[in-house]
């Protein structure tokens, strides 16, 4: 697998995974942190350190899951078998 990731197609796949992760982190963090503010009517200035840590951990976990799911099509596109059909 390492050999495939060192090819130009593998490098494109890694770049696609990084972009998917950045988009996922941005969207999930925004939804997570602002959702708590809206749901509980609790501005971030009143949050404790543990609340930031817990919400950040959840945002990271969800971002990883969405990155894996969102990267699957790119894996097939960049790393899949190449043939002459279409």
Coordinates of N, CA and C in Angstrom, one line a residue:
X1 N 0.8 -1.2 0.0 CA 0.0 0.0 0.0 C 0.9 1.3 0.0
X2 N 2.0 1.2 0.7 CA 2.9 2.4 0.7 C 3.4 2.7 -0.6
X3 N 3.6 1.7 -1.5 CA 4.1 2.0 -2.8 C 3.0 2.8 -3.6
X4 N 1.8 2.4 -3.4 CA 0.7 3.1 -4.1 C 0.6 4.6 -3.7
X5 N 0.8 4.8 -2.4 CA 0.7 6.2 -1.9 C 1.8 7.0 -2.3
X6 N 2.9 6.5 -2.7 CA 4.1 7.2 -3.2 C 4.0 7.6 -4.6
X7 N 3.0 7.1 -5.3 CA 2.9 7.4 -6.7 C 2.2 8.8 -6.9
X8 N 2.2 9.4 -8.0 CA 1.5 10.7 -8.2 C 0.0 10.5 -7.9
X9 N -0.6 9.4 -8.2 CA -2.1 9.2 -7.9 C -2.2 9.1 -6.4
X10 N -1.3 8.5 -5.7 CA -1.4 8.3 -4.2 C -1.2 9.7 -3.6
X11 N -0.4 10.5 -4.1 CA -0.2 11.9 -3.5 C -1.5 12.7 -3.7
X12 N -2.1 12.5 -4.8 CA -3.4 13.2 -5.1 C -4.5 12.7 -4.1
X13 N -4.4 11.4 -3.8 CA -5.4 10.9 -2.8 C -5.1 11.5 -1.4
X14 N -3.9 11.5 -1.0 CA -3.5 12.1 0.3 C -4.0 13.5 0.4
X15 N -3.8 14.3 -0.7 CA -4.2 15.7 -0.7 C -5.8 15.8 -0.6
X16 N -6.5 14.9 -1.3 CA -7.9 14.8 -1.2 C -8.4 14.5 0.2
X17 N -7.7 13.6 0.9 CA -8.0 13.2 2.3 C -7.8 14.4 3.2
X18 N -6.7 15.2 3.0 CA -6.5 16.3 3.8 C -7.6 17.4 3.6
X19 N -8.0 17.6 2.4 CA -9.0 18.6 2.1 C -10.3 18.1 2.7
X20 N -10.7 16.9 2.6 CA -11.9 16.3 3.2 C -11.9 16.5 4.7
X21 N -10.7 16.3 5.3 CA -10.6 16.4 6.8 C -10.8 17.9 7.2
X22 N -10.2 18.8 6.5 CA -10.3 20.2 6.8 C -11.7 20.7 6.7
X23 N -12.4 20.3 5.6 CA -13.8 20.6 5.5 C -14.7 20.0 6.6
X24 N -14.4 18.8 6.9 CA -15.2 18.1 8.0 C -14.9 18.8 9.3
X25 N -13.7 19.1 9.7 CA -13.4 19.8 10.9 C -14.1 21.2 11.0
X26 N -14.0 21.9 9.9 CA -14.7 23.2 9.9 C -16.2 23.1 10.1
X27 N -16.8 22.2 9.4 CA -18.3 22.1 9.5 C -18.7 21.6 10.8
X28 N -18.1 20.5 11.2 CA -18.4 19.8 12.5 C -18.2 20.7 13.7
X29 N -17.0 21.4 13.7 CA -16.7 22.3 14.8 C -17.7 23.4 14.9
X30 N -18.1 24.0 13.8 CA -19.0 25.1 13.8 C -20.4 24.6 14.3
X31 N -20.8 23.4 13.8 CA -22.1 22.9 14.3 C -22.1 22.5 15.8
X32 N -21.0 21.9 16.2 CA -20.9 21.4 17.6 C -20.9 22.6 18.6
X33 N -19.9 23.5 18.3 CA -19.8 24.6 19.3 C -21.0 25.6 19.3
X34 N -21.4 25.9 18.1 CA -22.6 26.8 18.1 C -23.9 26.2 18.5
X35 N -23.9 24.9 18.2 CA -25.1 24.1 18.7 C -25.3 24.1 20.2
X36 N -24.2 24.0 20.9 CA -24.3 24.0 22.4 C -24.7 25.4 22.8
X37 N -24.1 26.4 22.2 CA -24.5 27.8 22.5 C -26.0 28.0 22.3
X38 N -26.5 27.6 21.2 CA -27.9 27.8 20.9 C -28.8 26.9 21.7
X39 N -28.5 25.7 21.9 CA -29.3 24.7 22.6 C -29.5 25.1 24.1
X40 N -28.4 25.4 24.7 CA -28.4 25.6 26.1 C -28.3 27.1 26.5
X41 N -28.3 28.0 25.5 CA -28.3 29.4 25.7 C -27.1 29.8 26.7
X42 N -26.0 29.2 26.3 CA -24.8 29.4 27.2 C -23.6 29.9 26.3
X43 N -23.3 31.2 26.4 CA -22.2 31.7 25.6 C -20.9 31.1 26.0
X44 N -20.0 31.1 25.0 CA -18.7 30.5 25.2 C -17.9 31.1 26.3
X45 N -18.1 32.4 26.6 CA -17.4 33.0 27.7 C -17.7 32.4 29.1
X46 N -18.8 31.7 29.2 CA -19.2 31.0 30.4 C -18.8 29.5 30.5
X47 N -18.2 29.0 29.4 CA -17.9 27.6 29.4 C -16.7 27.4 30.2
X48 N -16.6 26.2 30.8 CA -15.4 25.7 31.6 C -14.4 25.1 30.6
X49 N -13.2 24.9 31.1 CA -12.2 24.3 30.2 C -12.6 22.8 29.8
X50 N -13.3 22.1 30.7 CA -13.7 20.7 30.4 C -14.7 20.7 29.3
X51 N -15.6 21.7 29.3 CA -16.6 21.8 28.2 C -16.0 22.0 26.8
X52 N -15.0 22.8 26.7 CA -14.2 23.0 25.5 C -13.5 21.7 25.1
X53 N -12.9 21.0 26.1 CA -12.2 19.8 25.8 C -13.2 18.7 25.3
X54 N -14.3 18.6 25.9 CA -15.3 17.5 25.5 C -15.8 17.8 24.2
X55 N -16.2 19.1 23.9 CA -16.8 19.4 22.6 C -15.7 19.3 21.5
X56 N -14.5 19.7 21.8 CA -13.4 19.5 20.9 C -13.1 18.0 20.6
X57 N -13.2 17.2 21.6 CA -13.0 15.8 21.3 C -14.1 15.2 20.5
X58 N -15.3 15.6 20.7 CA -16.4 15.1 19.9 C -16.3 15.6 18.4
X59 N -15.9 16.8 18.3 CA -15.7 17.4 16.9 C -14.6 16.6 16.2
X60 N -13.5 16.3 16.9 CA -12.4 15.5 16.3 C -12.9 14.1 15.9
X61 N -13.6 13.5 16.8 CA -14.0 12.1 16.5 C -15.0 12.1 15.3
X62 N -16.0 13.0 15.3 CA -16.9 13.0 14.2 C -16.2 13.4 12.9
X63 N -15.2 14.3 13.0 CA -14.4 14.7 11.8 C -13.7 13.5 11.2
X64 N -13.1 12.7 12.1 CA -12.4 11.5 11.6 C -13.3 10.5 10.9
X65 N -14.5 10.3 11.5 CA -15.5 9.4 10.9 C -15.9 9.9 9.5
X66 N -16.3 11.2 9.4 CA -16.7 11.8 8.2 C -15.6 11.8 7.1
X67 N -14.3 11.9 7.6 CA -13.2 11.9 6.7 C -13.0 10.5 6.1
X68 N -13.1 9.5 6.9 CA -13.0 8.1 6.4 C -14.2 7.9 5.3
X69 N -15.4 8.2 5.7 CA -16.5 8.0 4.8 C -16.3 8.9 3.5
X70 N -16.0 10.1 3.7 CA -15.8 11.0 2.5 C -14.6 10.7 1.7
X71 N -13.7 10.0 2.2 CA -12.5 9.7 1.4 C -12.6 8.4 0.5
X72 N -13.6 7.6 0.8 CA -13.8 6.4 0.1 C -13.9 6.6 -1.4
X73 N -14.8 7.5 -1.9 CA -14.8 7.7 -3.3 C -13.5 8.1 -4.0
X74 N -12.7 8.9 -3.2 CA -11.4 9.3 -3.7 C -10.4 8.1 -3.8
X75 N -10.6 7.2 -2.9 CA -9.7 6.0 -2.9 C -10.0 5.2 -4.1
X76 N -11.3 5.0 -4.4 CA -11.6 4.3 -5.6 C -11.1 5.0 -6.9
X77 N -11.3 6.3 -6.9 CA -10.9 7.1 -8.1 C -9.4 7.2 -8.3
X78 N -8.7 7.4 -7.2 CA -7.2 7.6 -7.4 C -6.4 6.3 -7.3
X79 N -6.9 5.4 -6.4 CA -6.1 4.2 -6.1 C -6.7 2.9 -6.8
X80 N -7.9 3.0 -7.3 CA -8.5 1.8 -7.9 C -7.8 1.3 -9.1
X81 N -8.2 0.2 -9.6 CA -7.6 -0.4 -10.8 C -7.8 0.5 -12.0
X82 N -6.8 0.6 -12.9 CA -7.0 1.3 -14.1 C -7.2 0.3 -15.3
X83 N -8.2 0.6 -16.1 CA -8.4 -0.2 -17.3 C -8.7 0.7 -18.5
X84 N -8.9 0.2 -19.6 CA -9.1 0.9 -20.8 C -10.6 1.2 -21.1
X85 N -11.5 0.7 -20.2 CA -12.9 0.9 -20.5 C -13.3 2.2 -19.9
X86 N -13.6 3.2 -20.7 CA -14.2 4.5 -20.2 C -13.4 5.3 -19.5

